[in-house]
Structures are given as structure tokens and as C-alpha cells.
Amino acid sequence: LAQPGHSSSSSSRLAEGHGTLCVLLKRAIGVMAADLNGKSDPYVVATSGGQKRISKTIWATLDPVWNESLVFKGTLASFEASGLTLKLMDKDRFNFDDTLGTIHISLTDLPMGAPEDHVERLPTKGSLFFSIEWLPADS
């Protein structure tokens, strides 16, 4: 919050600005097999700015395709401070879900109004394909 009598520059106003962080979860390839059938049931838990979004589960595959938007609303400053964490999980029906790999992305240079494509190698096996976009709220 701005202090009384404190003027802020346009860049700091932008950083304090509200908007939408859009993560388009596209697909993963070659993820680790976590089930007895040699497959996994992958889904993604995305966290940023103190918020959590969970993708749909894609059953029995090592190459899931989501094409799903995970949307976070808040301030650019809060997303920049926390970054984006994507945790690839394997859904288990009768047991605890298994972690297939976690990646953390810095959001300090978020692209404005145009999606930025990412391909990130998972620390276990495989790669995650997604894009990130910041959409400022209308002032």
C-alpha cells in the first residue's frame, strides 16, 4: 500500500498492478512410469502468489496432453516474489500420489500481453511444455 504523500513511478505502479497470470499447460513427454502397468496418471499442481491450481488427470500415459489454462488472479509483485512452481504428480487410486518431478520458474521478467513458451526438463525424467502470460487488469 502506498504511504500518504508518497508518489510512485509508473513502473512501481505497474508492479503493484492487479492482473491475471495465465499458465497454459500444454503437454509433457517421456515422464517417469510410476504404476505397475509401466504408465503414469499425470496431473500438475501449480502454485504462485500463495495460490494453487490443479490440472485434470490424464490416465495411463507417459506423454500427457492437457491443453489446459491454469489462471491466477492477483498482483504482479506477489507472483514475481513467489515465482511459479509446477509439480508433476501421478494420481493413485488407493495410495498416496507420487511426485514425478518439480520445476520452479522465476517470474521476474514476465512477458506482457504475449505468451512465453517454456520447455523444462523434469529432474526425474521427461519434459514439461507450457506457456506463461501476464495480462494486466484495465486501470
mmCIF file of C-alpha atoms in Angstrom:
data_model
loop_
_atom_site.group_PDB
_atom_site.id
_atom_site.type_symbol
_atom_site.label_atom_id
_atom_site.label_comp_id
_atom_site.label_asym_id
_atom_site.label_seq_id
_atom_site.Cartn_x
_atom_site.Cartn_y
_atom_site.Cartn_z
ATOM 1 C CA LEU A 1 0.000 0.000 0.000
ATOM 2 C CA ALA A 2 1.246 3.468 -0.854
ATOM 3 C CA GLN A 3 2.131 5.707 2.044
ATOM 4 C CA PRO A 4 0.281 9.045 2.289
ATOM 5 C CA GLY A 5 2.207 11.707 0.420
ATOM 6 C CA HIS A 6 4.296 9.030 -1.322
ATOM 7 C CA SER A 7 4.285 9.238 -5.084
ATOM 8 C CA SER A 8 5.161 6.163 -7.060
ATOM 9 C CA SER A 9 6.569 5.945 -10.542
ATOM 10 C CA SER A 10 4.625 4.302 -13.346
ATOM 11 C CA SER A 11 6.894 1.234 -13.202
ATOM 12 C CA SER A 12 6.226 0.656 -9.499
ATOM 13 C CA ARG A 13 2.501 1.222 -10.082
ATOM 14 C CA LEU A 14 2.716 -1.453 -12.772
ATOM 15 C CA ALA A 15 4.438 -3.829 -10.358
ATOM 16 C CA GLU A 16 1.686 -3.221 -7.805
ATOM 17 C CA GLY A 17 -0.938 -3.644 -10.509
ATOM 18 C CA HIS A 18 -3.529 -6.355 -10.458
ATOM 19 C CA GLY A 19 -3.971 -8.759 -13.284
ATOM 20 C CA THR A 20 -4.067 -12.364 -14.386
ATOM 21 C CA LEU A 21 -1.211 -14.837 -14.592
ATOM 22 C CA CYS A 22 -2.142 -17.384 -17.267
ATOM 23 C CA VAL A 23 -0.264 -20.679 -17.377
ATOM 24 C CA LEU A 24 -1.180 -22.740 -20.428
ATOM 25 C CA LEU A 25 -0.248 -26.286 -19.522
ATOM 26 C CA LYS A 26 0.319 -27.932 -22.894
ATOM 27 C CA ARG A 27 1.854 -31.377 -22.502
ATOM 28 C CA ALA A 28 4.665 -33.487 -21.116
ATOM 29 C CA ILE A 29 6.760 -36.109 -22.862
ATOM 30 C CA GLY A 30 8.635 -39.116 -21.549
ATOM 31 C CA VAL A 31 7.622 -38.772 -17.906
ATOM 32 C CA MET A 32 8.617 -41.352 -15.333
ATOM 33 C CA ALA A 33 6.472 -44.503 -15.081
ATOM 34 C CA ALA A 34 5.048 -44.716 -11.561
ATOM 35 C CA ASP A 35 2.463 -47.500 -11.923
ATOM 36 C CA LEU A 36 2.783 -51.271 -12.268
ATOM 37 C CA ASN A 37 1.422 -51.075 -15.832
ATOM 38 C CA GLY A 38 4.521 -49.090 -16.882
ATOM 39 C CA LYS A 39 2.490 -45.883 -17.192
ATOM 40 C CA SER A 40 1.593 -42.917 -15.000
ATOM 41 C CA ASP A 41 -1.597 -40.961 -14.411
ATOM 42 C CA PRO A 42 -0.109 -37.454 -14.571
ATOM 43 C CA TYR A 43 -1.545 -34.181 -13.346
ATOM 44 C CA VAL A 44 0.095 -30.884 -12.403
ATOM 45 C CA VAL A 45 -0.138 -28.852 -9.211
ATOM 46 C CA ALA A 46 0.763 -25.230 -9.992
ATOM 47 C CA THR A 47 1.439 -22.709 -7.221
ATOM 48 C CA SER A 48 2.177 -18.986 -7.417
ATOM 49 C CA GLY A 49 1.410 -15.952 -5.282
ATOM 50 C CA GLY A 50 0.070 -18.113 -2.458
ATOM 51 C CA GLN A 51 -2.493 -19.752 -4.777
ATOM 52 C CA LYS A 52 -2.773 -23.324 -6.013
ATOM 53 C CA ARG A 53 -4.327 -24.710 -9.208
ATOM 54 C CA ILE A 54 -4.606 -28.397 -10.122
ATOM 55 C CA SER A 55 -4.898 -29.676 -13.694
ATOM 56 C CA LYS A 56 -7.057 -32.551 -14.827
ATOM 57 C CA THR A 57 -5.536 -36.053 -14.608
ATOM 58 C CA ILE A 58 -4.582 -37.793 -17.855
ATOM 59 C CA TRP A 59 -4.873 -41.542 -17.258
ATOM 60 C CA ALA A 60 -2.366 -44.253 -18.279
ATOM 61 C CA THR A 61 0.235 -42.335 -20.285
ATOM 62 C CA LEU A 62 3.844 -41.176 -20.199
ATOM 63 C CA ASP A 63 3.066 -38.403 -22.719
ATOM 64 C CA PRO A 64 0.068 -36.492 -21.301
ATOM 65 C CA VAL A 65 -1.610 -33.698 -23.264
ATOM 66 C CA TRP A 66 -3.581 -31.205 -21.170
ATOM 67 C CA ASN A 67 -4.006 -28.031 -23.258
ATOM 68 C CA GLU A 68 -5.437 -26.559 -20.072
ATOM 69 C CA SER A 69 -5.271 -22.986 -18.753
ATOM 70 C CA LEU A 70 -4.418 -22.528 -15.076
ATOM 71 C CA VAL A 71 -5.414 -18.976 -14.142
ATOM 72 C CA PHE A 72 -4.172 -16.982 -11.140
ATOM 73 C CA LYS A 73 -5.522 -13.528 -10.253
ATOM 74 C CA GLY A 74 -3.501 -11.150 -8.105
ATOM 75 C CA THR A 75 -0.682 -8.616 -8.177
ATOM 76 C CA LEU A 76 2.353 -8.829 -10.381
ATOM 77 C CA ALA A 77 4.526 -8.174 -7.311
ATOM 78 C CA SER A 78 3.159 -11.227 -5.480
ATOM 79 C CA PHE A 79 3.739 -13.511 -8.487
ATOM 80 C CA GLU A 80 7.238 -12.126 -9.033
ATOM 81 C CA ALA A 81 8.064 -12.647 -5.354
ATOM 82 C CA SER A 82 6.957 -16.308 -5.309
ATOM 83 C CA GLY A 83 7.720 -17.420 -8.858
ATOM 84 C CA LEU A 84 5.826 -20.364 -10.350
ATOM 85 C CA THR A 85 6.179 -23.937 -9.122
ATOM 86 C CA LEU A 86 4.894 -26.794 -11.275
ATOM 87 C CA LYS A 87 4.784 -30.189 -9.599
ATOM 88 C CA LEU A 88 4.056 -33.157 -11.862
ATOM 89 C CA MET A 89 2.181 -35.803 -9.902
ATOM 90 C CA ASP A 90 0.956 -39.359 -10.526
ATOM 91 C CA LYS A 91 -2.636 -39.950 -9.374
ATOM 92 C CA ASP A 92 -3.033 -43.148 -7.365
ATOM 93 C CA ARG A 93 -6.483 -44.514 -6.665
ATOM 94 C CA PHE A 94 -5.635 -46.397 -3.464
ATOM 95 C CA ASN A 95 -2.363 -44.879 -2.287
ATOM 96 C CA PHE A 96 -0.654 -41.521 -1.882
ATOM 97 C CA ASP A 97 0.029 -39.719 -5.162
ATOM 98 C CA ASP A 98 3.649 -39.898 -6.347
ATOM 99 C CA THR A 99 5.759 -36.871 -7.293
ATOM 100 C CA LEU A 100 7.168 -37.215 -10.821
ATOM 101 C CA GLY A 101 9.221 -34.028 -10.669
ATOM 102 C CA THR A 102 9.064 -30.379 -9.627
ATOM 103 C CA ILE A 103 10.258 -27.314 -11.510
ATOM 104 C CA HIS A 104 10.420 -23.697 -10.363
ATOM 105 C CA ILE A 105 10.256 -20.767 -12.778
ATOM 106 C CA SER A 106 11.236 -17.190 -11.940
ATOM 107 C CA LEU A 107 8.543 -14.687 -12.879
ATOM 108 C CA THR A 108 10.683 -11.540 -12.594
ATOM 109 C CA ASP A 109 10.641 -10.907 -16.377
ATOM 110 C CA LEU A 110 7.062 -11.831 -17.195
ATOM 111 C CA PRO A 111 6.078 -11.161 -20.793
ATOM 112 C CA MET A 112 3.287 -8.586 -21.091
ATOM 113 C CA GLY A 113 0.364 -9.498 -23.308
ATOM 114 C CA ALA A 114 2.114 -12.261 -25.265
ATOM 115 C CA PRO A 115 2.615 -15.850 -24.099
ATOM 116 C CA GLU A 116 6.173 -17.009 -23.482
ATOM 117 C CA ASP A 117 6.762 -20.677 -24.326
ATOM 118 C CA HIS A 118 8.739 -22.900 -21.983
ATOM 119 C CA VAL A 119 10.112 -26.420 -22.260
ATOM 120 C CA GLU A 120 11.538 -27.525 -18.923
ATOM 121 C CA ARG A 121 13.294 -30.809 -18.195
ATOM 122 C CA LEU A 122 11.936 -32.565 -15.138
ATOM 123 C CA PRO A 123 14.585 -33.602 -12.579
ATOM 124 C CA THR A 124 13.355 -37.210 -12.780
ATOM 125 C CA LYS A 125 12.567 -37.983 -16.427
ATOM 126 C CA GLY A 126 10.838 -36.193 -19.276
ATOM 127 C CA SER A 127 9.966 -32.590 -20.113
ATOM 128 C CA LEU A 128 7.049 -30.253 -19.446
ATOM 129 C CA PHE A 129 5.725 -27.893 -22.157
ATOM 130 C CA PHE A 130 3.805 -24.777 -21.095
ATOM 131 C CA SER A 131 3.489 -21.054 -21.708
ATOM 132 C CA ILE A 132 3.183 -18.147 -19.279
ATOM 133 C CA GLU A 133 1.457 -14.818 -19.887
ATOM 134 C CA TRP A 134 0.735 -11.774 -17.705
ATOM 135 C CA LEU A 135 -2.473 -9.886 -18.508
ATOM 136 C CA PRO A 136 -2.685 -6.599 -16.572
ATOM 137 C CA ALA A 137 -6.151 -5.594 -15.392
ATOM 138 C CA ASP A 138 -7.571 -2.494 -17.074
ATOM 139 C CA SER A 139 -6.751 0.548 -14.994
#
